[in-house]
Amino acid sequence: KAGVTQTPRYLIKTRGQQVTLSCSPISGHRSVSWYQQTPGQGLQFLFEYFSETQRNKGNFPGRFSGRQFSNSRSEMNVSTLELGDSALYLCASSLLTGGSYNEQFFGPGTRLTVL
Amino acid sequence: AQKVTQAQTEISVVEKEDVTLDCVYETRDTTYYLFWYKQPPSGELVFLIRRNSFDEQNEISGRYSWNFQKSTSSFNFTITASQVVDSAVYFCALSEALRVSNYQLIWGAGTKLIIKP
């Protein structure tokens, strides 16, 4: 079974630009979560999608947005990039059945550098 | 408020030594989950263990063991006979939400473990 895939793996952008990151969850997984990891702030939850609906959102500005498609693939978008947006962006998928907790499986991440 | 504290920023030991990574958590919920993840230099987070708040039994998996103590709100991780391949950043995390519609992980800052040959 293929794992969580994220594209691109590396990205370099300049301030003010926008960027779209993609995540393909494990087949059959309907929940996708996004995290930002920086040396200063550590791992921070961005948002979670389930069945094309955003169910939970972390404390990030509106420049950070996302969506999920009917095939569970997800994209996140960051507009008007700032230097502080340089980070490793991790996507995680989960099966989420029956109401009990299901572990999250993480992708390799997209490393975004903003110049 | 929920919080996970990993006070050890970096630990360096010589191969074959035992090492314990500390994790202290705060939550007001009576039902919650605790996790440990490993992040090798490649960047991908690897799930190690999940423990729910009703199960305080210690767990052993090969050279890895976990000690969960609700009385001290701690969930410590021990690697016995460490190996160079254990070098990574280890994260402890907390999840409070039980409802399917709402969950997220609260992460500790991570402990960088360096195993010297």
mmCIF file with all atom_site columns, C-alpha atoms in Angstrom:
data_model
loop_
_atom_site.group_PDB
_atom_site.id
_atom_site.type_symbol
_atom_site.label_atom_id
_atom_site.label_alt_id
_atom_site.label_comp_id
_atom_site.label_asym_id
_atom_site.label_entity_id
_atom_site.label_seq_id
_atom_site.pdbx_PDB_ins_code
_atom_site.Cartn_x
_atom_site.Cartn_y
_atom_site.Cartn_z
_atom_site.occupancy
_atom_site.B_iso_or_equiv
_atom_site.pdbx_formal_charge
_atom_site.auth_seq_id
_atom_site.auth_comp_id
_atom_site.auth_asym_id
_atom_site.auth_atom_id
_atom_site.pdbx_PDB_model_num
ATOM 1   C CA . LYS A 1 1   ? 0.000   0.000  0.000  1.00 0.00 ? 1   LYS A CA 1
ATOM 2   C CA . ALA A 1 2   ? 1.464   3.342  -0.987 1.00 0.00 ? 2   ALA A CA 1
ATOM 3   C CA . GLY A 1 3   ? 2.108   5.815  1.792  1.00 0.00 ? 3   GLY A CA 1
ATOM 4   C CA . VAL A 1 4   ? 1.212   9.468  1.985  1.00 0.00 ? 4   VAL A CA 1
ATOM 5   C CA . THR A 1 5   ? 2.777   11.399 -0.856 1.00 0.00 ? 5   THR A CA 1
ATOM 6   C CA . GLN A 1 6   ? 3.469   15.080 -0.972 1.00 0.00 ? 6   GLN A CA 1
ATOM 7   C CA . THR A 1 7   ? 4.462   17.205 -3.917 1.00 0.00 ? 7   THR A CA 1
ATOM 8   C CA . PRO A 1 8   ? 6.638   19.006 -4.490 1.00 0.00 ? 8   PRO A CA 1
ATOM 9   C CA . ARG A 1 9   ? 9.293   17.934 -2.007 1.00 0.00 ? 9   ARG A CA 1
ATOM 10  C CA . TYR A 1 10  ? 11.171  21.210 -2.222 1.00 0.00 ? 10  TYR A CA 1
ATOM 11  C CA . LEU A 1 11  ? 10.047  24.654 -3.215 1.00 0.00 ? 11  LEU A CA 1
ATOM 12  C CA . ILE A 1 12  ? 11.697  28.057 -3.331 1.00 0.00 ? 12  ILE A CA 1
ATOM 13  C CA . LYS A 1 13  ? 9.538   31.152 -3.578 1.00 0.00 ? 13  LYS A CA 1
ATOM 14  C CA . THR A 1 14  ? 9.974   34.866 -3.000 1.00 0.00 ? 14  THR A CA 1
ATOM 15  C CA . ARG A 1 15  ? 8.077   37.114 -0.640 1.00 0.00 ? 15  ARG A CA 1
ATOM 16  C CA . GLY A 1 16  ? 4.654   38.089 -1.859 1.00 0.00 ? 16  GLY A CA 1
ATOM 17  C CA . GLN A 1 17  ? 4.179   35.071 -4.064 1.00 0.00 ? 17  GLN A CA 1
ATOM 18  C CA . GLN A 1 18  ? 1.674   32.342 -3.420 1.00 0.00 ? 18  GLN A CA 1
ATOM 19  C CA . VAL A 1 19  ? 2.223   28.607 -3.271 1.00 0.00 ? 19  VAL A CA 1
ATOM 20  C CA . THR A 1 20  ? 0.123   25.445 -3.484 1.00 0.00 ? 20  THR A CA 1
ATOM 21  C CA . LEU A 1 21  ? 1.201   22.197 -1.885 1.00 0.00 ? 21  LEU A CA 1
ATOM 22  C CA . SER A 1 22  ? -0.378  18.860 -2.631 1.00 0.00 ? 22  SER A CA 1
ATOM 23  C CA . CYS A 1 23  ? -0.998  15.782 -0.521 1.00 0.00 ? 23  CYS A CA 1
ATOM 24  C CA . SER A 1 24  ? -2.283  12.380 -1.562 1.00 0.00 ? 24  SER A CA 1
ATOM 25  C CA . PRO A 1 25  ? -3.401  10.295 1.408  1.00 0.00 ? 25  PRO A CA 1
ATOM 26  C CA . ILE A 1 26  ? -3.146  6.580  1.781  1.00 0.00 ? 26  ILE A CA 1
ATOM 27  C CA . SER A 1 27  ? -5.818  4.858  -0.267 1.00 0.00 ? 27  SER A CA 1
ATOM 28  C CA . GLY A 1 28  ? -9.035  4.664  1.717  1.00 0.00 ? 28  GLY A CA 1
ATOM 29  C CA . HIS A 1 29  ? -8.057  7.363  4.191  1.00 0.00 ? 29  HIS A CA 1
ATOM 30  C CA . ARG A 1 30  ? -10.556 10.201 4.289  1.00 0.00 ? 30  ARG A CA 1
ATOM 31  C CA . SER A 1 31  ? -9.005  12.509 6.848  1.00 0.00 ? 31  SER A CA 1
ATOM 32  C CA . VAL A 1 32  ? -6.083  14.730 5.920  1.00 0.00 ? 32  VAL A CA 1
ATOM 33  C CA . SER A 1 33  ? -4.310  17.046 8.326  1.00 0.00 ? 33  SER A CA 1
ATOM 34  C CA . TRP A 1 34  ? -1.643  19.623 7.649  1.00 0.00 ? 34  TRP A CA 1
ATOM 35  C CA . TYR A 1 35  ? 1.144   20.708 9.981  1.00 0.00 ? 35  TYR A CA 1
ATOM 36  C CA . GLN A 1 36  ? 3.845   23.349 9.812  1.00 0.00 ? 36  GLN A CA 1
ATOM 37  C CA . GLN A 1 37  ? 7.231   22.601 11.305 1.00 0.00 ? 37  GLN A CA 1
ATOM 38  C CA . THR A 1 38  ? 9.792   25.324 11.974 1.00 0.00 ? 38  THR A CA 1
ATOM 39  C CA . PRO A 1 39  ? 12.883  25.380 14.196 1.00 0.00 ? 39  PRO A CA 1
ATOM 40  C CA . GLY A 1 40  ? 11.408  28.162 16.293 1.00 0.00 ? 40  GLY A CA 1
ATOM 41  C CA . GLN A 1 41  ? 7.785   27.102 16.674 1.00 0.00 ? 41  GLN A CA 1
ATOM 42  C CA . GLY A 1 42  ? 8.101   23.365 16.295 1.00 0.00 ? 42  GLY A CA 1
ATOM 43  C CA . LEU A 1 43  ? 5.176   21.375 14.943 1.00 0.00 ? 43  LEU A CA 1
ATOM 44  C CA . GLN A 1 44  ? 1.943   23.294 14.666 1.00 0.00 ? 44  GLN A CA 1
ATOM 45  C CA . PHE A 1 45  ? -1.426  22.102 13.465 1.00 0.00 ? 45  PHE A CA 1
ATOM 46  C CA . LEU A 1 46  ? -2.783  23.970 10.458 1.00 0.00 ? 46  LEU A CA 1
ATOM 47  C CA . PHE A 1 47  ? -6.078  22.316 9.574  1.00 0.00 ? 47  PHE A CA 1
ATOM 48  C CA . GLU A 1 48  ? -7.856  19.043 9.052  1.00 0.00 ? 48  GLU A CA 1
ATOM 49  C CA . TYR A 1 49  ? -10.182 17.965 6.277  1.00 0.00 ? 49  TYR A CA 1
ATOM 50  C CA . PHE A 1 50  ? -12.645 15.139 6.188  1.00 0.00 ? 50  PHE A CA 1
ATOM 51  C CA . SER A 1 51  ? -14.957 14.386 3.300  1.00 0.00 ? 51  SER A CA 1
ATOM 52  C CA . GLU A 1 52  ? -14.085 17.671 1.589  1.00 0.00 ? 52  GLU A CA 1
ATOM 53  C CA . THR A 1 53  ? -14.962 19.711 4.699  1.00 0.00 ? 53  THR A CA 1
ATOM 54  C CA . GLN A 1 54  ? -12.585 21.588 6.937  1.00 0.00 ? 54  GLN A CA 1
ATOM 55  C CA . ARG A 1 55  ? -13.414 20.361 10.419 1.00 0.00 ? 55  ARG A CA 1
ATOM 56  C CA . ASN A 1 56  ? -10.666 21.856 12.495 1.00 0.00 ? 56  ASN A CA 1
ATOM 57  C CA . LYS A 1 57  ? -8.305  24.779 12.106 1.00 0.00 ? 57  LYS A CA 1
ATOM 58  C CA . GLY A 1 58  ? -5.228  25.851 13.972 1.00 0.00 ? 58  GLY A CA 1
ATOM 59  C CA . ASN A 1 59  ? -4.182  29.366 14.845 1.00 0.00 ? 59  ASN A CA 1
ATOM 60  C CA . PHE A 1 60  ? -2.864  30.579 11.514 1.00 0.00 ? 60  PHE A CA 1
ATOM 61  C CA . PRO A 1 61  ? -3.750  33.674 9.506  1.00 0.00 ? 61  PRO A CA 1
ATOM 62  C CA . GLY A 1 62  ? -6.199  33.577 6.638  1.00 0.00 ? 62  GLY A CA 1
ATOM 63  C CA . ARG A 1 63  ? -3.316  33.502 4.170  1.00 0.00 ? 63  ARG A CA 1
ATOM 64  C CA . PHE A 1 64  ? -3.215  29.793 4.878  1.00 0.00 ? 64  PHE A CA 1
ATOM 65  C CA . SER A 1 65  ? -6.045  27.883 3.278  1.00 0.00 ? 65  SER A CA 1
ATOM 66  C CA . GLY A 1 66  ? -6.749  24.437 2.055  1.00 0.00 ? 66  GLY A CA 1
ATOM 67  C CA . ARG A 1 67  ? -9.206  22.171 0.412  1.00 0.00 ? 67  ARG A CA 1
ATOM 68  C CA . GLN A 1 68  ? -9.935  18.524 -0.088 1.00 0.00 ? 68  GLN A CA 1
ATOM 69  C CA . PHE A 1 69  ? -11.197 16.849 -3.211 1.00 0.00 ? 69  PHE A CA 1
ATOM 70  C CA . SER A 1 70  ? -13.675 14.036 -3.583 1.00 0.00 ? 70  SER A CA 1
ATOM 71  C CA . ASN A 1 71  ? -10.822 11.529 -3.918 1.00 0.00 ? 71  ASN A CA 1
ATOM 72  C CA . SER A 1 72  ? -9.489  12.741 -0.524 1.00 0.00 ? 72  SER A CA 1
ATOM 73  C CA . ARG A 1 73  ? -6.461  14.418 -2.043 1.00 0.00 ? 73  ARG A CA 1
ATOM 74  C CA . SER A 1 74  ? -5.780  17.721 -0.383 1.00 0.00 ? 74  SER A CA 1
ATOM 75  C CA . GLU A 1 75  ? -4.067  20.956 -1.257 1.00 0.00 ? 75  GLU A CA 1
ATOM 76  C CA . MET A 1 76  ? -2.967  23.789 0.918  1.00 0.00 ? 76  MET A CA 1
ATOM 77  C CA . ASN A 1 77  ? -2.336  27.288 -0.306 1.00 0.00 ? 77  ASN A CA 1
ATOM 78  C CA . VAL A 1 78  ? -0.330  30.079 1.210  1.00 0.00 ? 78  VAL A CA 1
ATOM 79  C CA . SER A 1 79  ? -0.826  33.509 -0.288 1.00 0.00 ? 79  SER A CA 1
ATOM 80  C CA . THR A 1 80  ? 1.364   36.581 0.044  1.00 0.00 ? 80  THR A CA 1
ATOM 81  C CA . LEU A 1 81  ? 4.304   34.591 1.313  1.00 0.00 ? 81  LEU A CA 1
ATOM 82  C CA . GLU A 1 82  ? 6.396   35.936 4.161  1.00 0.00 ? 82  GLU A CA 1
ATOM 83  C CA . LEU A 1 83  ? 9.909   34.967 5.188  1.00 0.00 ? 83  LEU A CA 1
ATOM 84  C CA . GLY A 1 84  ? 8.473   33.338 8.293  1.00 0.00 ? 84  GLY A CA 1
ATOM 85  C CA . ASP A 1 85  ? 6.498   30.898 6.171  1.00 0.00 ? 85  ASP A CA 1
ATOM 86  C CA . SER A 1 86  ? 9.709   29.028 5.410  1.00 0.00 ? 86  SER A CA 1
ATOM 87  C CA . ALA A 1 87  ? 9.088   25.643 6.953  1.00 0.00 ? 87  ALA A CA 1
ATOM 88  C CA . LEU A 1 88  ? 8.571   21.955 6.449  1.00 0.00 ? 88  LEU A CA 1
ATOM 89  C CA . TYR A 1 89  ? 4.897   21.365 5.695  1.00 0.00 ? 89  TYR A CA 1
ATOM 90  C CA . LEU A 1 90  ? 3.721   17.924 6.672  1.00 0.00 ? 90  LEU A CA 1
ATOM 91  C CA . CYS A 1 91  ? 0.570   16.190 5.617  1.00 0.00 ? 91  CYS A CA 1
ATOM 92  C CA . ALA A 1 92  ? -0.940  13.281 7.521  1.00 0.00 ? 92  ALA A CA 1
ATOM 93  C CA . SER A 1 93  ? -3.794  10.972 6.646  1.00 0.00 ? 93  SER A CA 1
ATOM 94  C CA . SER A 1 94  ? -5.992  8.866  8.825  1.00 0.00 ? 94  SER A CA 1
ATOM 95  C CA . LEU A 1 95  ? -8.670  6.267  8.281  1.00 0.00 ? 95  LEU A CA 1
ATOM 96  C CA . LEU A 1 96  ? -11.079 7.637  10.895 1.00 0.00 ? 96  LEU A CA 1
ATOM 97  C CA . THR A 1 97  ? -13.766 5.019  11.279 1.00 0.00 ? 97  THR A CA 1
ATOM 98  C CA . GLY A 1 98  ? -16.201 4.210  14.049 1.00 0.00 ? 98  GLY A CA 1
ATOM 99  C CA . GLY A 1 99  ? -15.464 7.201  16.229 1.00 0.00 ? 99  GLY A CA 1
ATOM 100 C CA . SER A 1 100 ? -12.333 5.834  17.815 1.00 0.00 ? 100 SER A CA 1
ATOM 101 C CA . TYR A 1 101 ? -8.971  7.360  17.273 1.00 0.00 ? 101 TYR A CA 1
ATOM 102 C CA . ASN A 1 102 ? -6.987  6.201  14.284 1.00 0.00 ? 102 ASN A CA 1
ATOM 103 C CA . GLU A 1 103 ? -3.332  6.950  14.001 1.00 0.00 ? 103 GLU A CA 1
ATOM 104 C CA . GLN A 1 104 ? -2.048  9.448  11.515 1.00 0.00 ? 104 GLN A CA 1
ATOM 105 C CA . PHE A 1 105 ? 0.429   8.490  8.839  1.00 0.00 ? 105 PHE A CA 1
ATOM 106 C CA . PHE A 1 106 ? 2.724   11.264 7.716  1.00 0.00 ? 106 PHE A CA 1
ATOM 107 C CA . GLY A 1 107 ? 4.153   12.096 4.357  1.00 0.00 ? 107 GLY A CA 1
ATOM 108 C CA . PRO A 1 108 ? 7.772   13.152 3.789  1.00 0.00 ? 108 PRO A CA 1
ATOM 109 C CA . GLY A 1 109 ? 6.841   16.823 3.769  1.00 0.00 ? 109 GLY A CA 1
ATOM 110 C CA . THR A 1 110 ? 7.363   19.764 1.459  1.00 0.00 ? 110 THR A CA 1
ATOM 111 C CA . ARG A 1 111 ? 10.213  22.032 2.405  1.00 0.00 ? 111 ARG A CA 1
ATOM 112 C CA . LEU A 1 112 ? 9.293   25.589 1.486  1.00 0.00 ? 112 LEU A CA 1
ATOM 113 C CA . THR A 1 113 ? 11.935  28.292 1.418  1.00 0.00 ? 113 THR A CA 1
ATOM 114 C CA . VAL A 1 114 ? 10.816  31.886 1.081  1.00 0.00 ? 114 VAL A CA 1
ATOM 115 C CA . LEU A 1 115 ? 13.497  34.328 -0.062 1.00 0.00 ? 115 LEU A CA 1
ATOM 116 C CA . ALA B 2 1   ? -4.976  24.285 28.359 1.00 0.00 ? 1   ALA B CA 1
ATOM 117 C CA . GLN B 2 2   ? -3.278  21.382 26.706 1.00 0.00 ? 2   GLN B CA 1
ATOM 118 C CA . LYS B 2 3   ? 0.463   21.288 26.668 1.00 0.00 ? 3   LYS B CA 1
ATOM 119 C CA . VAL B 2 4   ? 3.275   18.820 26.077 1.00 0.00 ? 4   VAL B CA 1
ATOM 120 C CA . THR B 2 5   ? 6.715   19.490 27.523 1.00 0.00 ? 5   THR B CA 1
ATOM 121 C CA . GLN B 2 6   ? 9.879   17.759 26.438 1.00 0.00 ? 6   GLN B CA 1
ATOM 122 C CA . ALA B 2 7   ? 12.452  19.436 28.613 1.00 0.00 ? 7   ALA B CA 1
ATOM 123 C CA . GLN B 2 8   ? 15.435  17.717 27.018 1.00 0.00 ? 8   GLN B CA 1
ATOM 124 C CA . THR B 2 9   ? 16.346  19.627 23.891 1.00 0.00 ? 9   THR B CA 1
ATOM 125 C CA . GLU B 2 10  ? 19.221  17.366 22.952 1.00 0.00 ? 10  GLU B CA 1
ATOM 126 C CA . ILE B 2 11  ? 20.683  14.175 24.353 1.00 0.00 ? 11  ILE B CA 1
ATOM 127 C CA . SER B 2 12  ? 23.949  12.632 23.269 1.00 0.00 ? 12  SER B CA 1
ATOM 128 C CA . VAL B 2 13  ? 25.011  9.145  24.337 1.00 0.00 ? 13  VAL B CA 1
ATOM 129 C CA . VAL B 2 14  ? 27.443  6.522  23.208 1.00 0.00 ? 14  VAL B CA 1
ATOM 130 C CA . GLU B 2 15  ? 26.127  3.520  21.353 1.00 0.00 ? 15  GLU B CA 1
ATOM 131 C CA . LYS B 2 16  ? 24.812  0.694  23.559 1.00 0.00 ? 16  LYS B CA 1
ATOM 132 C CA . GLU B 2 17  ? 23.947  3.026  26.406 1.00 0.00 ? 17  GLU B CA 1
ATOM 133 C CA . ASP B 2 18  ? 20.358  3.189  27.617 1.00 0.00 ? 18  ASP B CA 1
ATOM 134 C CA . VAL B 2 19  ? 18.617  6.518  27.226 1.00 0.00 ? 19  VAL B CA 1
ATOM 135 C CA . THR B 2 20  ? 15.301  7.905  28.482 1.00 0.00 ? 20  THR B CA 1
ATOM 136 C CA . LEU B 2 21  ? 13.390  10.703 26.811 1.00 0.00 ? 21  LEU B CA 1
ATOM 137 C CA . ASP B 2 22  ? 11.035  12.579 29.093 1.00 0.00 ? 22  ASP B CA 1
ATOM 138 C CA . CYS B 2 23  ? 7.550   13.791 28.262 1.00 0.00 ? 23  CYS B CA 1
ATOM 139 C CA . VAL B 2 24  ? 5.210   15.670 30.600 1.00 0.00 ? 24  VAL B CA 1
ATOM 140 C CA . TYR B 2 25  ? 1.714   16.648 29.529 1.00 0.00 ? 25  TYR B CA 1
ATOM 141 C CA . GLU B 2 26  ? -1.124  18.843 30.725 1.00 0.00 ? 26  GLU B CA 1
ATOM 142 C CA . THR B 2 27  ? -4.784  18.312 29.981 1.00 0.00 ? 27  THR B CA 1
ATOM 143 C CA . ARG B 2 28  ? -8.105  18.781 31.683 1.00 0.00 ? 28  ARG B CA 1
ATOM 144 C CA . ASP B 2 29  ? -9.727  15.930 29.825 1.00 0.00 ? 29  ASP B CA 1
ATOM 145 C CA . THR B 2 30  ? -10.090 12.566 31.480 1.00 0.00 ? 30  THR B CA 1
ATOM 146 C CA . THR B 2 31  ? -9.889  10.795 28.158 1.00 0.00 ? 31  THR B CA 1
ATOM 147 C CA . TYR B 2 32  ? -6.947  11.440 25.912 1.00 0.00 ? 32  TYR B CA 1
ATOM 148 C CA . TYR B 2 33  ? -4.254  9.798  23.842 1.00 0.00 ? 33  TYR B CA 1
ATOM 149 C CA . LEU B 2 34  ? -0.488  10.100 24.025 1.00 0.00 ? 34  LEU B CA 1
ATOM 150 C CA . PHE B 2 35  ? 1.926   9.404  21.223 1.00 0.00 ? 35  PHE B CA 1
ATOM 151 C CA . TRP B 2 36  ? 5.573   9.146  20.398 1.00 0.00 ? 36  TRP B CA 1
ATOM 152 C CA . TYR B 2 37  ? 6.869   9.830  16.902 1.00 0.00 ? 37  TYR B CA 1
ATOM 153 C CA . LYS B 2 38  ? 10.359  9.579  15.488 1.00 0.00 ? 38  LYS B CA 1
ATOM 154 C CA . GLN B 2 39  ? 11.647  12.003 12.876 1.00 0.00 ? 39  GLN B CA 1
ATOM 155 C CA . PRO B 2 40  ? 14.875  10.849 11.213 1.00 0.00 ? 40  PRO B CA 1
ATOM 156 C CA . PRO B 2 41  ? 16.937  13.275 9.125  1.00 0.00 ? 41  PRO B CA 1
ATOM 157 C CA . SER B 2 42  ? 14.804  12.435 6.089  1.00 0.00 ? 42  SER B CA 1
ATOM 158 C CA . GLY B 2 43  ? 11.987  14.397 7.711  1.00 0.00 ? 43  GLY B CA 1
ATOM 159 C CA . GLU B 2 44  ? 9.145   11.893 7.693  1.00 0.00 ? 44  GLU B CA 1
ATOM 160 C CA . LEU B 2 45  ? 7.445   11.401 11.040 1.00 0.00 ? 45  LEU B CA 1
ATOM 161 C CA . VAL B 2 46  ? 7.283   7.750  12.010 1.00 0.00 ? 46  VAL B CA 1
ATOM 162 C CA . PHE B 2 47  ? 4.627   6.600  14.451 1.00 0.00 ? 47  PHE B CA 1
ATOM 163 C CA . LEU B 2 48  ? 6.030   4.642  17.407 1.00 0.00 ? 48  LEU B CA 1
ATOM 164 C CA . ILE B 2 49  ? 3.240   4.224  19.920 1.00 0.00 ? 49  ILE B CA 1
ATOM 165 C CA . ARG B 2 50  ? -0.211  5.370  20.974 1.00 0.00 ? 50  ARG B CA 1
ATOM 166 C CA . ARG B 2 51  ? -1.472  5.060  24.524 1.00 0.00 ? 51  ARG B CA 1
ATOM 167 C CA . ASN B 2 52  ? -4.916  5.993  25.809 1.00 0.00 ? 52  ASN B CA 1
ATOM 168 C CA . SER B 2 53  ? -5.478  7.522  29.206 1.00 0.00 ? 53  SER B CA 1
ATOM 169 C CA . PHE B 2 54  ? -7.186  4.441  30.605 1.00 0.00 ? 54  PHE B CA 1
ATOM 170 C CA . ASP B 2 55  ? -4.277  2.141  29.968 1.00 0.00 ? 55  ASP B CA 1
ATOM 171 C CA . GLU B 2 56  ? -1.361  2.765  32.295 1.00 0.00 ? 56  GLU B CA 1
ATOM 172 C CA . GLN B 2 57  ? 0.421   -0.460 31.556 1.00 0.00 ? 57  GLN B CA 1
ATOM 173 C CA . ASN B 2 58  ? 3.975   -0.043 30.465 1.00 0.00 ? 58  ASN B CA 1
ATOM 174 C CA . GLU B 2 59  ? 4.772   -1.245 26.996 1.00 0.00 ? 59  GLU B CA 1
ATOM 175 C CA . ILE B 2 60  ? 7.856   -2.853 25.577 1.00 0.00 ? 60  ILE B CA 1
ATOM 176 C CA . SER B 2 61  ? 8.636   -3.280 21.906 1.00 0.00 ? 61  SER B CA 1
ATOM 177 C CA . GLY B 2 62  ? 12.061  -4.705 21.309 1.00 0.00 ? 62  GLY B CA 1
ATOM 178 C CA . ARG B 2 63  ? 14.585  -2.174 22.572 1.00 0.00 ? 63  ARG B CA 1
ATOM 179 C CA . TYR B 2 64  ? 11.888  0.442  23.088 1.00 0.00 ? 64  TYR B CA 1
ATOM 180 C CA . SER B 2 65  ? 9.804   0.807  26.209 1.00 0.00 ? 65  SER B CA 1
ATOM 181 C CA . TRP B 2 66  ? 7.330   3.368  27.462 1.00 0.00 ? 66  TRP B CA 1
ATOM 182 C CA . ASN B 2 67  ? 6.399   4.306  31.007 1.00 0.00 ? 67  ASN B CA 1
ATOM 183 C CA . PHE B 2 68  ? 3.020   6.013  31.386 1.00 0.00 ? 68  PHE B CA 1
ATOM 184 C CA . GLN B 2 69  ? 2.247   7.493  34.808 1.00 0.00 ? 69  GLN B CA 1
ATOM 185 C CA . LYS B 2 70  ? -0.952  9.501  35.182 1.00 0.00 ? 70  LYS B CA 1
ATOM 186 C CA . SER B 2 71  ? -0.010  10.505 38.723 1.00 0.00 ? 71  SER B CA 1
ATOM 187 C CA . THR B 2 72  ? 2.883   12.556 37.375 1.00 0.00 ? 72  THR B CA 1
ATOM 188 C CA . SER B 2 73  ? 1.373   13.237 33.925 1.00 0.00 ? 73  SER B CA 1
ATOM 189 C CA . SER B 2 74  ? 4.381   11.680 32.288 1.00 0.00 ? 74  SER B CA 1
ATOM 190 C CA . PHE B 2 75  ? 4.878   9.384  29.344 1.00 0.00 ? 75  PHE B CA 1
ATOM 191 C CA . ASN B 2 76  ? 8.579   8.608  29.141 1.00 0.00 ? 76  ASN B CA 1
ATOM 192 C CA . PHE B 2 77  ? 10.343  6.692  26.409 1.00 0.00 ? 77  PHE B CA 1
ATOM 193 C CA . THR B 2 78  ? 13.401  4.512  26.971 1.00 0.00 ? 78  THR B CA 1
ATOM 194 C CA . ILE B 2 79  ? 15.700  3.050  24.372 1.00 0.00 ? 79  ILE B CA 1
ATOM 195 C CA . THR B 2 80  ? 17.776  0.168  25.650 1.00 0.00 ? 80  THR B CA 1
ATOM 196 C CA . ALA B 2 81  ? 21.161  -0.598 24.119 1.00 0.00 ? 81  ALA B CA 1
ATOM 197 C CA . SER B 2 82  ? 20.948  2.393  21.794 1.00 0.00 ? 82  SER B CA 1
ATOM 198 C CA . GLN B 2 83  ? 22.176  2.178  18.220 1.00 0.00 ? 83  GLN B CA 1
ATOM 199 C CA . VAL B 2 84  ? 23.391  4.802  15.777 1.00 0.00 ? 84  VAL B CA 1
ATOM 200 C CA . VAL B 2 85  ? 20.214  4.296  13.734 1.00 0.00 ? 85  VAL B CA 1
ATOM 201 C CA . ASP B 2 86  ? 18.214  5.563  16.688 1.00 0.00 ? 86  ASP B CA 1
ATOM 202 C CA . SER B 2 87  ? 19.614  9.041  16.079 1.00 0.00 ? 87  SER B CA 1
ATOM 203 C CA . ALA B 2 88  ? 16.630  11.245 15.296 1.00 0.00 ? 88  ALA B CA 1
ATOM 204 C CA . VAL B 2 89  ? 14.334  13.823 16.776 1.00 0.00 ? 89  VAL B CA 1
ATOM 205 C CA . TYR B 2 90  ? 11.650  12.270 18.949 1.00 0.00 ? 90  TYR B CA 1
ATOM 206 C CA . PHE B 2 91  ? 8.321   13.944 19.535 1.00 0.00 ? 91  PHE B CA 1
ATOM 207 C CA . CYS B 2 92  ? 5.760   13.330 22.215 1.00 0.00 ? 92  CYS B CA 1
ATOM 208 C CA . ALA B 2 93  ? 2.200   14.395 21.383 1.00 0.00 ? 93  ALA B CA 1
ATOM 209 C CA . LEU B 2 94  ? -1.218  14.610 23.008 1.00 0.00 ? 94  LEU B CA 1
ATOM 210 C CA . SER B 2 95  ? -4.679  14.266 21.523 1.00 0.00 ? 95  SER B CA 1
ATOM 211 C CA . GLU B 2 96  ? -7.708  15.167 23.588 1.00 0.00 ? 96  GLU B CA 1
ATOM 212 C CA . ALA B 2 97  ? -10.542 14.935 21.139 1.00 0.00 ? 97  ALA B CA 1
ATOM 213 C CA . LEU B 2 98  ? -12.478 11.741 20.945 1.00 0.00 ? 98  LEU B CA 1
ATOM 214 C CA . ARG B 2 99  ? -15.191 12.760 18.594 1.00 0.00 ? 99  ARG B CA 1
ATOM 215 C CA . VAL B 2 100 ? -14.590 11.813 14.997 1.00 0.00 ? 100 VAL B CA 1
ATOM 216 C CA . SER B 2 101 ? -15.380 15.328 13.912 1.00 0.00 ? 101 SER B CA 1
ATOM 217 C CA . ASN B 2 102 ? -12.645 17.059 15.807 1.00 0.00 ? 102 ASN B CA 1
ATOM 218 C CA . TYR B 2 103 ? -9.117  16.014 16.546 1.00 0.00 ? 103 TYR B CA 1
ATOM 219 C CA . GLN B 2 104 ? -5.630  17.368 16.369 1.00 0.00 ? 104 GLN B CA 1
ATOM 220 C CA . LEU B 2 105 ? -2.296  16.640 17.978 1.00 0.00 ? 105 LEU B CA 1
ATOM 221 C CA . ILE B 2 106 ? -0.563  18.911 20.472 1.00 0.00 ? 106 ILE B CA 1
ATOM 222 C CA . TRP B 2 107 ? 3.153   18.414 20.032 1.00 0.00 ? 107 TRP B CA 1
ATOM 223 C CA . GLY B 2 108 ? 6.114   18.695 22.326 1.00 0.00 ? 108 GLY B CA 1
ATOM 224 C CA . ALA B 2 109 ? 9.152   20.582 21.091 1.00 0.00 ? 109 ALA B CA 1
ATOM 225 C CA . GLY B 2 110 ? 11.024  17.385 20.416 1.00 0.00 ? 110 GLY B CA 1
ATOM 226 C CA . THR B 2 111 ? 14.228  15.871 21.759 1.00 0.00 ? 111 THR B CA 1
ATOM 227 C CA . LYS B 2 112 ? 17.148  15.463 19.428 1.00 0.00 ? 112 LYS B CA 1
ATOM 228 C CA . LEU B 2 113 ? 18.866  12.186 20.202 1.00 0.00 ? 113 LEU B CA 1
ATOM 229 C CA . ILE B 2 114 ? 22.421  11.689 19.032 1.00 0.00 ? 114 ILE B CA 1
ATOM 230 C CA . ILE B 2 115 ? 23.930  8.242  19.299 1.00 0.00 ? 115 ILE B CA 1
ATOM 231 C CA . LYS B 2 116 ? 27.684  8.265  18.886 1.00 0.00 ? 116 LYS B CA 1
ATOM 232 C CA . PRO B 2 117 ? 29.454  5.149  17.602 1.00 0.00 ? 117 PRO B CA 1
#
